[in-house]
Amino acid sequence: IIAFCDEEGVRFQSTFLGSAAISGSLPPAIMQVSDK
């Protein structure tokens, strides 16, 4: 069991990055986004 929460949507313009990465559906362009 893996649980994810949505903190990414507050700082980045995408939600649920962790679950998208685990499932293989993370858009490649999101890897270019940086935190300020």
PDB file of N, CA and C in Angstrom:
ATOM      1  N   ILE A   1       0.853  -1.166   0.000  1.00  0.00           N
ATOM      2  CA  ILE A   1       0.000   0.000   0.000  1.00  0.00           C
ATOM      3  C   ILE A   1       0.900   1.230   0.000  1.00  0.00           C
ATOM      4  N   ILE A   2       0.609   2.142  -0.896  1.00  0.00           N
ATOM      5  CA  ILE A   2       1.323   3.417  -0.974  1.00  0.00           C
ATOM      6  C   ILE A   2       0.280   4.520  -0.882  1.00  0.00           C
ATOM      7  N   ALA A   3       0.514   5.488  -0.023  1.00  0.00           N
ATOM      8  CA  ALA A   3      -0.407   6.618   0.112  1.00  0.00           C
ATOM      9  C   ALA A   3       0.294   7.891  -0.340  1.00  0.00           C
ATOM     10  N   PHE A   4      -0.401   8.685  -1.083  1.00  0.00           N
ATOM     11  CA  PHE A   4       0.126   9.961  -1.559  1.00  0.00           C
ATOM     12  C   PHE A   4      -0.806  11.074  -1.109  1.00  0.00           C
ATOM     13  N   CYS A   5      -0.246  12.248  -0.864  1.00  0.00           N
ATOM     14  CA  CYS A   5      -1.063  13.429  -0.601  1.00  0.00           C
ATOM     15  C   CYS A   5      -0.715  14.472  -1.661  1.00  0.00           C
ATOM     16  N   ASP A   6      -1.507  15.490  -1.794  1.00  0.00           N
ATOM     17  CA  ASP A   6      -1.310  16.477  -2.850  1.00  0.00           C
ATOM     18  C   ASP A   6      -0.674  17.749  -2.308  1.00  0.00           C
ATOM     19  N   GLU A   7       0.635  17.745  -2.116  1.00  0.00           N
ATOM     20  CA  GLU A   7       1.349  18.969  -1.779  1.00  0.00           C
ATOM     21  C   GLU A   7       1.876  19.632  -3.044  1.00  0.00           C
ATOM     22  N   GLU A   8       2.120  18.841  -4.087  1.00  0.00           N
ATOM     23  CA  GLU A   8       2.744  19.342  -5.304  1.00  0.00           C
ATOM     24  C   GLU A   8       1.899  20.400  -5.997  1.00  0.00           C
ATOM     25  N   GLY A   9       0.588  20.248  -5.964  1.00  0.00           N
ATOM     26  CA  GLY A   9      -0.294  21.188  -6.642  1.00  0.00           C
ATOM     27  C   GLY A   9      -0.203  22.599  -6.101  1.00  0.00           C
ATOM     28  N   VAL A  10       0.262  22.750  -4.878  1.00  0.00           N
ATOM     29  CA  VAL A  10       0.422  24.067  -4.283  1.00  0.00           C
ATOM     30  C   VAL A  10       1.654  24.768  -4.840  1.00  0.00           C
ATOM     31  N   ARG A  11       2.737  24.027  -5.046  1.00  0.00           N
ATOM     32  CA  ARG A  11       4.005  24.624  -5.476  1.00  0.00           C
ATOM     33  C   ARG A  11       4.246  24.508  -6.969  1.00  0.00           C
ATOM     34  N   PHE A  12       3.705  23.481  -7.590  1.00  0.00           N
ATOM     35  CA  PHE A  12       3.874  23.249  -9.022  1.00  0.00           C
ATOM     36  C   PHE A  12       2.494  23.255  -9.666  1.00  0.00           C
ATOM     37  N   GLN A  13       2.438  23.414 -10.961  1.00  0.00           N
ATOM     38  CA  GLN A  13       1.146  23.490 -11.648  1.00  0.00           C
ATOM     39  C   GLN A  13       0.638  22.117 -12.069  1.00  0.00           C
ATOM     40  N   SER A  14       0.947  21.122 -11.302  1.00  0.00           N
ATOM     41  CA  SER A  14       0.475  19.767 -11.563  1.00  0.00           C
ATOM     42  C   SER A  14       0.169  19.113 -10.224  1.00  0.00           C
ATOM     43  N   THR A  15      -0.779  18.224 -10.227  1.00  0.00           N
ATOM     44  CA  THR A  15      -1.140  17.550  -8.979  1.00  0.00           C
ATOM     45  C   THR A  15      -0.731  16.089  -9.009  1.00  0.00           C
ATOM     46  N   PHE A  16      -0.558  15.528  -7.860  1.00  0.00           N
ATOM     47  CA  PHE A  16      -0.263  14.106  -7.687  1.00  0.00           C
ATOM     48  C   PHE A  16       0.949  13.635  -8.487  1.00  0.00           C
ATOM     49  N   LEU A  17       2.056  14.355  -8.361  1.00  0.00           N
ATOM     50  CA  LEU A  17       3.274  13.991  -9.092  1.00  0.00           C
ATOM     51  C   LEU A  17       3.812  12.637  -8.658  1.00  0.00           C
ATOM     52  N   GLY A  18       3.751  12.329  -7.378  1.00  0.00           N
ATOM     53  CA  GLY A  18       4.283  11.051  -6.885  1.00  0.00           C
ATOM     54  C   GLY A  18       3.559   9.860  -7.467  1.00  0.00           C
ATOM     55  N   SER A  19       2.228   9.890  -7.471  1.00  0.00           N
ATOM     56  CA  SER A  19       1.477   8.765  -8.020  1.00  0.00           C
ATOM     57  C   SER A  19       1.630   8.682  -9.531  1.00  0.00           C
ATOM     58  N   ALA A  20       1.765   9.812 -10.213  1.00  0.00           N
ATOM     59  CA  ALA A  20       1.991   9.794 -11.665  1.00  0.00           C
ATOM     60  C   ALA A  20       3.359   9.190 -11.980  1.00  0.00           C
ATOM     61  N   ALA A  21       4.359   9.507 -11.172  1.00  0.00           N
ATOM     62  CA  ALA A  21       5.698   8.949 -11.387  1.00  0.00           C
ATOM     63  C   ALA A  21       5.706   7.442 -11.155  1.00  0.00           C
ATOM     64  N   ILE A  22       5.055   6.983 -10.103  1.00  0.00           N
ATOM     65  CA  ILE A  22       5.003   5.553  -9.796  1.00  0.00           C
ATOM     66  C   ILE A  22       4.266   4.781 -10.884  1.00  0.00           C
ATOM     67  N   SER A  23       3.203   5.369 -11.427  1.00  0.00           N
ATOM     68  CA  SER A  23       2.398   4.665 -12.433  1.00  0.00           C
ATOM     69  C   SER A  23       2.968   4.783 -13.842  1.00  0.00           C
ATOM     70  N   GLY A  24       4.015   5.592 -14.007  1.00  0.00           N
ATOM     71  CA  GLY A  24       4.630   5.744 -15.326  1.00  0.00           C
ATOM     72  C   GLY A  24       3.913   6.722 -16.232  1.00  0.00           C
ATOM     73  N   SER A  25       3.031   7.538 -15.682  1.00  0.00           N
ATOM     74  CA  SER A  25       2.286   8.487 -16.511  1.00  0.00           C
ATOM     75  C   SER A  25       2.712   9.936 -16.289  1.00  0.00           C
ATOM     76  N   LEU A  26       3.878  10.137 -15.714  1.00  0.00           N
ATOM     77  CA  LEU A  26       4.395  11.481 -15.469  1.00  0.00           C
ATOM     78  C   LEU A  26       4.836  12.103 -16.791  1.00  0.00           C
ATOM     79  N   PRO A  27       4.322  13.291 -17.149  1.00  0.00           N
ATOM     80  CA  PRO A  27       4.738  13.937 -18.393  1.00  0.00           C
ATOM     81  C   PRO A  27       6.220  14.320 -18.323  1.00  0.00           C
ATOM     82  N   PRO A  28       7.007  14.018 -19.339  1.00  0.00           N
ATOM     83  CA  PRO A  28       8.441  14.330 -19.314  1.00  0.00           C
ATOM     84  C   PRO A  28       8.731  15.819 -19.088  1.00  0.00           C
ATOM     85  N   ALA A  29       7.873  16.702 -19.565  1.00  0.00           N
ATOM     86  CA  ALA A  29       8.100  18.146 -19.429  1.00  0.00           C
ATOM     87  C   ALA A  29       8.107  18.592 -17.968  1.00  0.00           C
ATOM     88  N   ILE A  30       7.418  17.879 -17.105  1.00  0.00           N
ATOM     89  CA  ILE A  30       7.350  18.271 -15.695  1.00  0.00           C
ATOM     90  C   ILE A  30       8.715  18.161 -15.018  1.00  0.00           C
ATOM     91  N   MET A  31       9.602  17.362 -15.576  1.00  0.00           N
ATOM     92  CA  MET A  31      10.938  17.200 -15.003  1.00  0.00           C
ATOM     93  C   MET A  31      11.792  18.452 -15.184  1.00  0.00           C
ATOM     94  N   GLN A  32      11.365  19.380 -16.040  1.00  0.00           N
ATOM     95  CA  GLN A  32      12.099  20.620 -16.267  1.00  0.00           C
ATOM     96  C   GLN A  32      11.665  21.735 -15.318  1.00  0.00           C
ATOM     97  N   VAL A  33      10.598  21.533 -14.563  1.00  0.00           N
ATOM     98  CA  VAL A  33      10.081  22.538 -13.644  1.00  0.00           C
ATOM     99  C   VAL A  33      10.940  22.551 -12.389  1.00  0.00           C
ATOM    100  N   SER A  34      11.303  23.744 -11.921  1.00  0.00           N
ATOM    101  CA  SER A  34      12.112  23.837 -10.702  1.00  0.00           C
ATOM    102  C   SER A  34      11.383  24.638  -9.637  1.00  0.00           C
ATOM    103  N   ASP A  35      11.720  24.372  -8.409  1.00  0.00           N
ATOM    104  CA  ASP A  35      11.151  25.075  -7.273  1.00  0.00           C
ATOM    105  C   ASP A  35      11.960  26.339  -7.050  1.00  0.00           C
ATOM    106  N   LYS A  36      11.297  27.403  -6.681  1.00  0.00           N
ATOM    107  CA  LYS A  36      11.998  28.676  -6.461  1.00  0.00           C
ATOM    108  C   LYS A  36      12.393  28.837  -5.022  1.00  0.00           C
TER     109      LYS A  36
END
